PDB file of C-alpha atoms and ligand atoms in Angstrom:
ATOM      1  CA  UNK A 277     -22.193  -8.039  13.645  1.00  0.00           C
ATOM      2  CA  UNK A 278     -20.875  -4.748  12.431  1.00  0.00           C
ATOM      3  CA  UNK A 279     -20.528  -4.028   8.827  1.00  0.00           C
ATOM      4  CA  UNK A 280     -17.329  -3.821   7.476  1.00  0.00           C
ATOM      5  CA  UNK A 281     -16.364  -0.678   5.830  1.00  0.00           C
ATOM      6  CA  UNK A 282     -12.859  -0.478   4.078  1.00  0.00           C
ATOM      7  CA  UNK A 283     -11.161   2.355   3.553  1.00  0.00           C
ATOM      8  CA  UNK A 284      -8.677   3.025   0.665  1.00  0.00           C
ATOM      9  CA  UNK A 285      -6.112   5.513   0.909  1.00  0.00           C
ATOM     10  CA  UNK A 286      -4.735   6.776  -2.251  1.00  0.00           C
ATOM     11  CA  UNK A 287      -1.556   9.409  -2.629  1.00  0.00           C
ATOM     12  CA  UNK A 288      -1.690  11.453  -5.142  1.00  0.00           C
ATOM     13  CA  UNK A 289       0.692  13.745  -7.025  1.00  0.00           C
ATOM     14  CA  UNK A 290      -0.588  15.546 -10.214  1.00  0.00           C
ATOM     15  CA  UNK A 291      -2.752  12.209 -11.097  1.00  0.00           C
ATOM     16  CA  UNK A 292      -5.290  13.802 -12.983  1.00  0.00           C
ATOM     17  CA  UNK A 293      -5.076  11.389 -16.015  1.00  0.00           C
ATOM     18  CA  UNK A 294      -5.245   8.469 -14.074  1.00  0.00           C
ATOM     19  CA  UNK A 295      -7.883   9.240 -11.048  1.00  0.00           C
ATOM     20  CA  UNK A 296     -10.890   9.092 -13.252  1.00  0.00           C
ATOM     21  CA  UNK A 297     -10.333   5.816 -14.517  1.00  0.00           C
ATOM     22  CA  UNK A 298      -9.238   4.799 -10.727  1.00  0.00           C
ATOM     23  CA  UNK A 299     -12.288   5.569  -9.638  1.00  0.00           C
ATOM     24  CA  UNK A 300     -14.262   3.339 -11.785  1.00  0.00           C
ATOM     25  CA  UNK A 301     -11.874   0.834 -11.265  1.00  0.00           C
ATOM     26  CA  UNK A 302     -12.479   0.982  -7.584  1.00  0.00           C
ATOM     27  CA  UNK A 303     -16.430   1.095  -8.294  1.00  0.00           C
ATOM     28  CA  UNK A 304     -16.036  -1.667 -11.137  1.00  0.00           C
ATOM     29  CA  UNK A 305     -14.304  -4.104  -8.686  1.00  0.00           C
ATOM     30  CA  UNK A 306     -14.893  -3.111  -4.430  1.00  0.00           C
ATOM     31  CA  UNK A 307     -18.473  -4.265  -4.033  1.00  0.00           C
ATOM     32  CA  UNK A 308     -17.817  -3.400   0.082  1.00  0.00           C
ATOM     33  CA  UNK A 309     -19.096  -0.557   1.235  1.00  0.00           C
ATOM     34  CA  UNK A 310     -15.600   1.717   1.113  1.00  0.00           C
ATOM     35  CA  UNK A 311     -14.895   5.454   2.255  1.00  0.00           C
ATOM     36  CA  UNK A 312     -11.612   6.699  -0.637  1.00  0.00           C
ATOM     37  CA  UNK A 313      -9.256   8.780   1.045  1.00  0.00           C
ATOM     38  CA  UNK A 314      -7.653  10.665  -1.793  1.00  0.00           C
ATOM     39  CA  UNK A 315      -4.218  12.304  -0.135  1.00  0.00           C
ATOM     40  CA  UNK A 316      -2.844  15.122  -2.010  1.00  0.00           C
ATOM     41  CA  UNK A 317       0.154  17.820  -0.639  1.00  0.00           C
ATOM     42  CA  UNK A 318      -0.569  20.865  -2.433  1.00  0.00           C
ATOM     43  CA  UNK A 319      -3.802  22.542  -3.043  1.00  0.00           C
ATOM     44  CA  UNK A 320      -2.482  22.969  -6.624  1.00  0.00           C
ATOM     45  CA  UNK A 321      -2.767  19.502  -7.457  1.00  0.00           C
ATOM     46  CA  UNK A 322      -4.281  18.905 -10.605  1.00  0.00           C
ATOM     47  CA  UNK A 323      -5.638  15.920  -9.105  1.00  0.00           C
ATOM     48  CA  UNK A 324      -8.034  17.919  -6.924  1.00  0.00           C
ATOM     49  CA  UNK A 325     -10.386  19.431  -9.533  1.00  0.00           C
ATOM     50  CA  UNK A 326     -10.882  15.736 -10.833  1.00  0.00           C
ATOM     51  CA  UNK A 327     -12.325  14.286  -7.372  1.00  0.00           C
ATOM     52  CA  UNK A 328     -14.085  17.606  -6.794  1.00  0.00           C
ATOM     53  CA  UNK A 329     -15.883  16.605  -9.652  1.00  0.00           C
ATOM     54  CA  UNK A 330     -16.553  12.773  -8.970  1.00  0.00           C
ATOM     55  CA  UNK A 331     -17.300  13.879  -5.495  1.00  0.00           C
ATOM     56  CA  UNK A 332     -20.383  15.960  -6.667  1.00  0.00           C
ATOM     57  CA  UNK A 333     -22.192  12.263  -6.363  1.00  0.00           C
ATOM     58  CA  UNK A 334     -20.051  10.643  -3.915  1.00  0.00           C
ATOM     59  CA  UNK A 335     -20.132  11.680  -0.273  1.00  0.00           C
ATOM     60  CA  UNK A 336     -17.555   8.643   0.416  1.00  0.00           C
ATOM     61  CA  UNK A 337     -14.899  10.115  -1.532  1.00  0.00           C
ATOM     62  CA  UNK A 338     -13.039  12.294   0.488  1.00  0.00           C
ATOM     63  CA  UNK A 339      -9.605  15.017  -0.362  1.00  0.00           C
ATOM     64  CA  UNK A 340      -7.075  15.453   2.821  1.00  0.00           C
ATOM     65  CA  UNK A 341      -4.077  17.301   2.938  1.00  0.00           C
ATOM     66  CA  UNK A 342      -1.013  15.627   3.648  1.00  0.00           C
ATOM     67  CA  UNK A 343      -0.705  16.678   7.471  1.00  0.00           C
ATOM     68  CA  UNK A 344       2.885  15.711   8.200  1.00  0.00           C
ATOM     69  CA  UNK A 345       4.651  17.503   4.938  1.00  0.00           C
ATOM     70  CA  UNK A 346       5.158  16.790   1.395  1.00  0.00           C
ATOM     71  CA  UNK A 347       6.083  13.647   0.222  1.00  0.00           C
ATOM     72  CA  UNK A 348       4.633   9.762  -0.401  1.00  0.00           C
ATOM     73  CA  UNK A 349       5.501   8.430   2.551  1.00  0.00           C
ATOM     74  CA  UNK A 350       4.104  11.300   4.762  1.00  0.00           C
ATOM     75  CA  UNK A 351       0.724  11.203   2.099  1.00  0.00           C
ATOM     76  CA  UNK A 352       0.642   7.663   3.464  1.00  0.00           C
ATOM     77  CA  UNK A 353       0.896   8.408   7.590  1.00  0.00           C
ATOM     78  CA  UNK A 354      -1.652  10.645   6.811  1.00  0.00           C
ATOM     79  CA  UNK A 355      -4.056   8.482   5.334  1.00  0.00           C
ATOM     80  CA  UNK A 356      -3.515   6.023   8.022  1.00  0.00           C
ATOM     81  CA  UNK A 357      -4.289   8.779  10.168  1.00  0.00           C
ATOM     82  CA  UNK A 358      -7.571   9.270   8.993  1.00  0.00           C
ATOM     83  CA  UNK A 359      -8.702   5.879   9.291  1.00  0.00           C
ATOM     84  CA  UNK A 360     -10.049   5.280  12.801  1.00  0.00           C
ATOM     85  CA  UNK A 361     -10.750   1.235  12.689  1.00  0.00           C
ATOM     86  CA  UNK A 362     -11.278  -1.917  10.682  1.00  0.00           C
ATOM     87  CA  UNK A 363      -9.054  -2.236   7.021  1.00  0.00           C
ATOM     88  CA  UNK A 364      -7.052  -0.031   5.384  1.00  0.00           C
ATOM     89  CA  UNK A 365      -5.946  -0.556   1.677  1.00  0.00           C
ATOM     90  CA  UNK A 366      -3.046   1.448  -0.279  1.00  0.00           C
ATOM     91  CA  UNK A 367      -4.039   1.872  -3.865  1.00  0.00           C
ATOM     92  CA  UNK A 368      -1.647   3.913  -6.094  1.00  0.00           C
ATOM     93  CA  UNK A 369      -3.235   6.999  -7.780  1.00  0.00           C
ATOM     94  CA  UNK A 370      -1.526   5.728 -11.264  1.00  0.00           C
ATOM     95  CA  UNK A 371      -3.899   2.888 -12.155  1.00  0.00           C
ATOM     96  CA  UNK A 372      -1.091   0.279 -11.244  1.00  0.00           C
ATOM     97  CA  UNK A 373      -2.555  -2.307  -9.206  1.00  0.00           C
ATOM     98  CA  UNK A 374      -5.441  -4.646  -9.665  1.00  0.00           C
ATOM     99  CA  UNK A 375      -8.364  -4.159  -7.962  1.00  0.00           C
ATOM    100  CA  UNK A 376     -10.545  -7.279  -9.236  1.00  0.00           C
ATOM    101  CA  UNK A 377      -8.195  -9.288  -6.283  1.00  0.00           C
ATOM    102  CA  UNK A 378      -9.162  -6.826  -3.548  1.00  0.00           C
ATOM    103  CA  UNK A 379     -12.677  -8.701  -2.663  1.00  0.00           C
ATOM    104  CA  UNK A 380     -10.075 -11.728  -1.961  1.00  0.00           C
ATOM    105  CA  UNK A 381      -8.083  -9.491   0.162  1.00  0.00           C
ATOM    106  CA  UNK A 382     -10.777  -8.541   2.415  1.00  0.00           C
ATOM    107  CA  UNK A 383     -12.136 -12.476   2.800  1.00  0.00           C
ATOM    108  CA  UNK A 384      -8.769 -12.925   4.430  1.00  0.00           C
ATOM    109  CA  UNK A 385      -9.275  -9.887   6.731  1.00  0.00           C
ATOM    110  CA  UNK A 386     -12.466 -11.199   7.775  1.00  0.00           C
ATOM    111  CA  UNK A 387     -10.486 -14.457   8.131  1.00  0.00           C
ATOM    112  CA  UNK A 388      -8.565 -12.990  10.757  1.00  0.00           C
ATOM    113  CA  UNK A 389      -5.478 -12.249   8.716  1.00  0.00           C
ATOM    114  CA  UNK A 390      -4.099  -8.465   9.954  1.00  0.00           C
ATOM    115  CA  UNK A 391      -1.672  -7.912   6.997  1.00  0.00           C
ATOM    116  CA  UNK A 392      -2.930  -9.066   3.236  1.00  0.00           C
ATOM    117  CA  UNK A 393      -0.296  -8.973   0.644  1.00  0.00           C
ATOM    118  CA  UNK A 394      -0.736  -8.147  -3.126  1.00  0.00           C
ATOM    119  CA  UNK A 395       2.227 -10.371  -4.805  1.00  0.00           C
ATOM    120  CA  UNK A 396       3.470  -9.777  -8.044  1.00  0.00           C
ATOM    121  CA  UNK A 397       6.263 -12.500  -7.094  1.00  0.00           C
ATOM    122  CA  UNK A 398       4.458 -15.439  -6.456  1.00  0.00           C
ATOM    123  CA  UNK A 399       2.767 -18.596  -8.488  1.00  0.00           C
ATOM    124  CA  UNK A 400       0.377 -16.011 -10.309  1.00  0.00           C
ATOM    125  CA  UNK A 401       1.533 -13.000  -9.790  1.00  0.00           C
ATOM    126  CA  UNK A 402       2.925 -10.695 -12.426  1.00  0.00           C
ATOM    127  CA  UNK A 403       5.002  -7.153 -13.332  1.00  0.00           C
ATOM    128  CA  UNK A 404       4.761  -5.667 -16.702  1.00  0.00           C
ATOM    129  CA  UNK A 405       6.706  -2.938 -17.422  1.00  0.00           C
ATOM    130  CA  UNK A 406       8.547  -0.342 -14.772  1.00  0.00           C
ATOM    131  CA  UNK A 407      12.583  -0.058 -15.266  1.00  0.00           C
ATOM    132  CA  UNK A 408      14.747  -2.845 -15.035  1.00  0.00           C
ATOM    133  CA  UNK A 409      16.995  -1.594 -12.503  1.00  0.00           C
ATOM    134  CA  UNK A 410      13.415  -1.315  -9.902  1.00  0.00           C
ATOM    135  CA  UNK A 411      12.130  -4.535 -10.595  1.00  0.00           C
ATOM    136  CA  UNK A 412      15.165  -6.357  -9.909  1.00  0.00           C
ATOM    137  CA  UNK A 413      15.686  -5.050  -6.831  1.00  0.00           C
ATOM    138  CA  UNK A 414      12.136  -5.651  -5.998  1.00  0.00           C
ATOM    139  CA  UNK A 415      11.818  -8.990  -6.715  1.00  0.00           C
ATOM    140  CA  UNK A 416      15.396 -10.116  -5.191  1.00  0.00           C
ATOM    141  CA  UNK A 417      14.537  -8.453  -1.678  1.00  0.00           C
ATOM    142  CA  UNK A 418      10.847 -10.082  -1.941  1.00  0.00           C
ATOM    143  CA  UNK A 419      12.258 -13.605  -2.658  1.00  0.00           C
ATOM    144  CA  UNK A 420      15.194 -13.141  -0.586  1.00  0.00           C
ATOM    145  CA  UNK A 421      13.264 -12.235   2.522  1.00  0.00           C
ATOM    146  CA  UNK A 422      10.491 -14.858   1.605  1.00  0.00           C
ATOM    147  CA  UNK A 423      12.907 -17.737   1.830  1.00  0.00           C
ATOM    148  CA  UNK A 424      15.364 -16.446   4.084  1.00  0.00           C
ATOM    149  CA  UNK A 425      14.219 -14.672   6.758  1.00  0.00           C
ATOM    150  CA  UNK A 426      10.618 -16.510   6.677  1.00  0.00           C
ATOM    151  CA  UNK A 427       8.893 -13.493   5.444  1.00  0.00           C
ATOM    152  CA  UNK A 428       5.020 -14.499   4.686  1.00  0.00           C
ATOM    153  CA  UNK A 429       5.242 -12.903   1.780  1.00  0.00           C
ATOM    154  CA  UNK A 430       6.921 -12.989  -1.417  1.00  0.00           C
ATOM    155  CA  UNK A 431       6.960  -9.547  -2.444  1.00  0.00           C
ATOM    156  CA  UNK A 432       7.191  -7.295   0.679  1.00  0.00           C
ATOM    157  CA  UNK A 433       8.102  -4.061  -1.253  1.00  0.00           C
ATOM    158  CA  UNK A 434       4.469  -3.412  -2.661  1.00  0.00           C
ATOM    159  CA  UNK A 435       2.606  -0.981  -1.450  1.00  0.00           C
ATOM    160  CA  UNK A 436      -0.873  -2.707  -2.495  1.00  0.00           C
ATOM    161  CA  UNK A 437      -1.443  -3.777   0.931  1.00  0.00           C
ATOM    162  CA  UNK A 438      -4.080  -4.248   3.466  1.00  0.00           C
ATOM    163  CA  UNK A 439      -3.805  -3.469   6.696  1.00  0.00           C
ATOM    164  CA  UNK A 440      -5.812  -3.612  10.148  1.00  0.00           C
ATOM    165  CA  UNK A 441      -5.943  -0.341  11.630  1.00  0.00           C
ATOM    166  CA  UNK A 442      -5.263  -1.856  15.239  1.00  0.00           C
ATOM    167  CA  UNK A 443      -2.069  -3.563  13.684  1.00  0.00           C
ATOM    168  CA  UNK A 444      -0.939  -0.113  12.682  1.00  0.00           C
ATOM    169  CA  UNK A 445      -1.614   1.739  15.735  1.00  0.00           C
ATOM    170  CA  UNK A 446       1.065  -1.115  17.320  1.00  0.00           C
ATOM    171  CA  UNK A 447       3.269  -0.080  14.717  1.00  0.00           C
ATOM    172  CA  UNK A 448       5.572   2.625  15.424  1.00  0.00           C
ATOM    173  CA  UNK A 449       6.846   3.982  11.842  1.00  0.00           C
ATOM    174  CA  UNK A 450      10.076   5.021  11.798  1.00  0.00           C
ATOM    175  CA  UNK A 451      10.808   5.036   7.285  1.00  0.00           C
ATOM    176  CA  UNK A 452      12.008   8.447   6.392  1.00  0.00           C
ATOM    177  CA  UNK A 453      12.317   8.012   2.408  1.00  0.00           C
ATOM    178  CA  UNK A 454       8.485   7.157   0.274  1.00  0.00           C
ATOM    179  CA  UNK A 455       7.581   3.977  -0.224  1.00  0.00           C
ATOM    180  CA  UNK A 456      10.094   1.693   1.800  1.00  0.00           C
ATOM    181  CA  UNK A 457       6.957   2.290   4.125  1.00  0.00           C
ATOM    182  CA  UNK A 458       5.573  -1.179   3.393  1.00  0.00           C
ATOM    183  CA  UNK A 459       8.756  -3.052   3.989  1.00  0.00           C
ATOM    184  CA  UNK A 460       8.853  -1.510   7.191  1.00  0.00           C
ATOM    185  CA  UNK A 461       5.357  -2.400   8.549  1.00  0.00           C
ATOM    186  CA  UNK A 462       5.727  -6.202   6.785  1.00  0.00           C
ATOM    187  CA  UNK A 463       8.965  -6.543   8.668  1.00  0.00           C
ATOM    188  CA  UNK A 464       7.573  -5.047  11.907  1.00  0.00           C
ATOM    189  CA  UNK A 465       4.011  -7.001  11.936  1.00  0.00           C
ATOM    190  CA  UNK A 466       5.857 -10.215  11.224  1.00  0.00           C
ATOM    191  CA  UNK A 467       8.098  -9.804  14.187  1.00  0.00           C
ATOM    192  CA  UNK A 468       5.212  -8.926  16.517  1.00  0.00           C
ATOM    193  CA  UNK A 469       3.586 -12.148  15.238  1.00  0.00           C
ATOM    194  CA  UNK A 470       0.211 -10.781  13.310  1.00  0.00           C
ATOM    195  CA  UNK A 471      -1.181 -12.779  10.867  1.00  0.00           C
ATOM    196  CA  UNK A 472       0.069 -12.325   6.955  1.00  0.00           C
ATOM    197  CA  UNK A 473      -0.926 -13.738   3.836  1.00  0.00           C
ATOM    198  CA  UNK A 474      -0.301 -13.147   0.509  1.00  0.00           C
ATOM    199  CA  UNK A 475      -2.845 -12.885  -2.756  1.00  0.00           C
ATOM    200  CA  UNK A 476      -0.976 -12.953  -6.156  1.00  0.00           C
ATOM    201  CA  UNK A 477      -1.272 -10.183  -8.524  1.00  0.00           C
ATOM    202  CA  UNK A 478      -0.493  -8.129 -11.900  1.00  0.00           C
ATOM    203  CA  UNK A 479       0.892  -4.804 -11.275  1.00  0.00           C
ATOM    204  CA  UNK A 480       0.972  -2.686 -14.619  1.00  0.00           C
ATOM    205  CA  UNK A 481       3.490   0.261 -14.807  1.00  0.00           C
ATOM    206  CA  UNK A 482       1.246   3.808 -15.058  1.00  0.00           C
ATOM    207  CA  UNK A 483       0.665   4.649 -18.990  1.00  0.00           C
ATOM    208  CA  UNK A 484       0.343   8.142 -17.828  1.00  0.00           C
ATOM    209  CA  UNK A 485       1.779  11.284 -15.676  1.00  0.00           C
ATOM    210  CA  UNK A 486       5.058  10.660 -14.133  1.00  0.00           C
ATOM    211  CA  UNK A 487       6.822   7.836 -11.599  1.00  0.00           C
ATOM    212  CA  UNK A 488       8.332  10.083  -9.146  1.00  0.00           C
ATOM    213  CA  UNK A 489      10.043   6.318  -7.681  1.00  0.00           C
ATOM    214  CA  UNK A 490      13.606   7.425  -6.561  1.00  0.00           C
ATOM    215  CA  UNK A 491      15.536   4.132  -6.414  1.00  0.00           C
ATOM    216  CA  UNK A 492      19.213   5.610  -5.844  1.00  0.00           C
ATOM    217  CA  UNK A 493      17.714   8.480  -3.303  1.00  0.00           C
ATOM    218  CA  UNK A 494      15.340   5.732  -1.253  1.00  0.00           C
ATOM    219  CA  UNK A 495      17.998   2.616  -2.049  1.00  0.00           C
ATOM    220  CA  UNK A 496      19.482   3.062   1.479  1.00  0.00           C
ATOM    221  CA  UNK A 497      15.948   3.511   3.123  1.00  0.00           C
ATOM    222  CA  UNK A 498      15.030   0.097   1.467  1.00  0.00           C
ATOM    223  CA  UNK A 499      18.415  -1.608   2.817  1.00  0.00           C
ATOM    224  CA  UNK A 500      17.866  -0.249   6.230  1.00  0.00           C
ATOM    225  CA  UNK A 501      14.463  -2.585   6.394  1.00  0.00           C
ATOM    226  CA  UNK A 502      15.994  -5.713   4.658  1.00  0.00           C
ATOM    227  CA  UNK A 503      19.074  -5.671   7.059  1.00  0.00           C
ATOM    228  CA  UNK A 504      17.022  -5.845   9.856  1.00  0.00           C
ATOM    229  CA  UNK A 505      14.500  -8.211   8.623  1.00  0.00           C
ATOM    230  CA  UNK A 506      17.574 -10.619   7.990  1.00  0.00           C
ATOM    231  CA  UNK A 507      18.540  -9.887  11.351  1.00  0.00           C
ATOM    232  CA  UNK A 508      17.586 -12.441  14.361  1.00  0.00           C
ATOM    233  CA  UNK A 509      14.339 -10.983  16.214  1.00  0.00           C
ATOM    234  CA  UNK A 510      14.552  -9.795  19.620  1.00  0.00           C
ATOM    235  CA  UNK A 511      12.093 -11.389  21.688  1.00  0.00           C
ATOM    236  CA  UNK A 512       9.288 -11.448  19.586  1.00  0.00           C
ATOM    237  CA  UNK A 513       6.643 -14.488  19.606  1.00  0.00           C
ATOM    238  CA  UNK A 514       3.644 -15.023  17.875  1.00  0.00           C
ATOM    239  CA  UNK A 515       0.215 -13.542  18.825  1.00  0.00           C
ATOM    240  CA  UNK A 516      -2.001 -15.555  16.612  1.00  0.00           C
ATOM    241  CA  UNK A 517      -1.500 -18.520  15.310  1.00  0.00           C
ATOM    242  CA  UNK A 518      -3.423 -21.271  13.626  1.00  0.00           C
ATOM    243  CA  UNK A 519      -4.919 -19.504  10.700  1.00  0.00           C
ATOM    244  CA  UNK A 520      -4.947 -21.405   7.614  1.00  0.00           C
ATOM    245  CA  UNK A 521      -3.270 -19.846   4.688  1.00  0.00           C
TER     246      UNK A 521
HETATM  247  N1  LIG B 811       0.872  12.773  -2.022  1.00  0.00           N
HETATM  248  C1  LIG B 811       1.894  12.308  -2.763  1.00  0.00           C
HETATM  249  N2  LIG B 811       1.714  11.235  -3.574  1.00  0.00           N
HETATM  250  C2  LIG B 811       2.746  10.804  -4.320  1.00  0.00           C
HETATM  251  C3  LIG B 811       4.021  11.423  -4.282  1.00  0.00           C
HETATM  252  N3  LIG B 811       4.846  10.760  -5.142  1.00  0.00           N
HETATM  253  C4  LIG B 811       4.113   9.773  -5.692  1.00  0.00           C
HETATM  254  N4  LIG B 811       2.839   9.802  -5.209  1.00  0.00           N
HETATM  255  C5  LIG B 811       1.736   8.908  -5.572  1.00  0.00           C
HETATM  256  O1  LIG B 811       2.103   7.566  -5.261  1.00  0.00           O
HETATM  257  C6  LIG B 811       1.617   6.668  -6.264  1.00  0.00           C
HETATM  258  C7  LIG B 811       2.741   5.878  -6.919  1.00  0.00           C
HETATM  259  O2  LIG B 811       3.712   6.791  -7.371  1.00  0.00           O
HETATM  260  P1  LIG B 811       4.664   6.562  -8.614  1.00  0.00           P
HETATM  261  O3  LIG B 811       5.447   7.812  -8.750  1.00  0.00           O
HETATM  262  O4  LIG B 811       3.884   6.095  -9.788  1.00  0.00           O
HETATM  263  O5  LIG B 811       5.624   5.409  -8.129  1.00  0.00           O
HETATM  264  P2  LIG B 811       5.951   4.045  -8.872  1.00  0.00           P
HETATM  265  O6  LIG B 811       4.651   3.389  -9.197  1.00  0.00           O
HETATM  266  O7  LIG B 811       6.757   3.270  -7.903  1.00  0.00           O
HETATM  267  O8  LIG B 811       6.706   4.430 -10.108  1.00  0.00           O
HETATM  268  C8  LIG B 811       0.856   7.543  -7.256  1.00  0.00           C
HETATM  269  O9  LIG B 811      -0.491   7.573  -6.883  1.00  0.00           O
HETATM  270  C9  LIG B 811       1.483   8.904  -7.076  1.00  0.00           C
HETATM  271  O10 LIG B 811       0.624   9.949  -7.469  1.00  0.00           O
HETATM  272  C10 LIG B 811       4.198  12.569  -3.413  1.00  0.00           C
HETATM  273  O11 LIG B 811       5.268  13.161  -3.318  1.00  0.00           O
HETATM  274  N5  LIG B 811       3.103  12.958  -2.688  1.00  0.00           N
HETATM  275 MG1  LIG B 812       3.440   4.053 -10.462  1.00  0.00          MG
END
């Protein structure tokens, strides 16, 4: 059998406070062997001189230039577009999510499951801090979708998400704002029937830098994906079934 080798894409924009202490979090907690894809849009990111550094004794750490533009969501393609098989994690640059759950992500991959879900919105999951208005939102479309539209997971609009290469190459992304991203490839890979589970967890808003989170600009991006998830599927039926949540 092959050895599985995750890799983690992480945007960046001006992160340098917080990529240092990412790293070690990523070290502290991802005992599989991992290749960090750190995608940045500018060459004057002050992000860069930080993984120059770290990458002095770590060939698996590795800097790429968003290829399709600036902007999260194009960061994002581009990472997925460096990965050529096997998982694929988003990880924020801004020290948000919590890596100690991402072992338990990857036992699910191996399990079969093509889209794991970090849930802040479920029995055990958590949010602390972030603005009101954000969280709200978050939470209703999560719970909403859950229990409406059968979405396997309760909080679709995280980016901490793993994802099976293959899956993605079936996904055709169409998002056009930053992070509605995720919604879009939950909602997609749920109608095409892959296997999704979700893991709970604590996301923590950044303590430094900046959010650059644009709820009013991306607010229609996000309602494009949760009318259509709450629309009835066009002929779409399941390609796996039987895995055990
Ligand atoms: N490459 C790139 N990364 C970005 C951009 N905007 C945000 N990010 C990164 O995306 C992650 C989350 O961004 P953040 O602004 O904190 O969003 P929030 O957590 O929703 O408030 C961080 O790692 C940011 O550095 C961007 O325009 N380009
Ligand atoms: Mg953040």
């Amino acid at each position: 059998m092959t050895q599985l080798i995750l890799h983690i894409v992480v945007p960046v924009y001006n992160e340098k406070e917080n990529f240092a202490e990412l790293y070690q979090t990523i070290k502290q907690h991802i005992h599989t062997q991992h290749i960090i894809h750190v995608v940045f849009d500018f060459d004057e990111d002050n992000t860069i001189p930080v993984v120059k550094r770290l990458q002095k004794r770590d060939s698996r750490l590795v800097l790429v230039k968003n290829r399709y533009g600036p902007g999260v969501l194009n960061a994002i393609k581009t990472g997925f577009h460096s990965v050529s098989s096997g998982p694929c994690l988003v990880v924020m640059g801004d020290v948000s999510d919590d890596l100690s759950i991402v072992e338990r992500m990857l036992e699910q991959y191996r399990r079969g499951f093509k889209l794991v879900c970090a849930s802040r919105y479920m029995p055990g999951g958590q949010q602390i801090g972030g603005p009101l208005l954000k969280k709200t939102l978050s939470r209703f479309a999560g719970l909403s979708l859950h229990y409406v539209a059968g979405i396997p997971t309760r909080d679709i609009t995280n980016n901490f998400k793993l994802y099976d290469k293959s899956m993605l190459e079936d996904i055709p992304i169409q998002s056009k704002g930053g992070f509605e991203i995720a919604m879009e490839l939950t909602v997609k890979a749920f109608r095409k029937g892959y296997p999704i589970c979700e893991i709970p967890t604590t996301w923590r808003d950044r303590t430094a830098g900046v959010s650059r989170f644009k709820v009013w600009k991306w607010a229609p991006h996000y309602l494009r994906w949760y009318v259509y998830a709450l629309m009835p599927p066009r002929l779409s039926s399941p390609k796996v079934s039987g895995l055990a949540g």
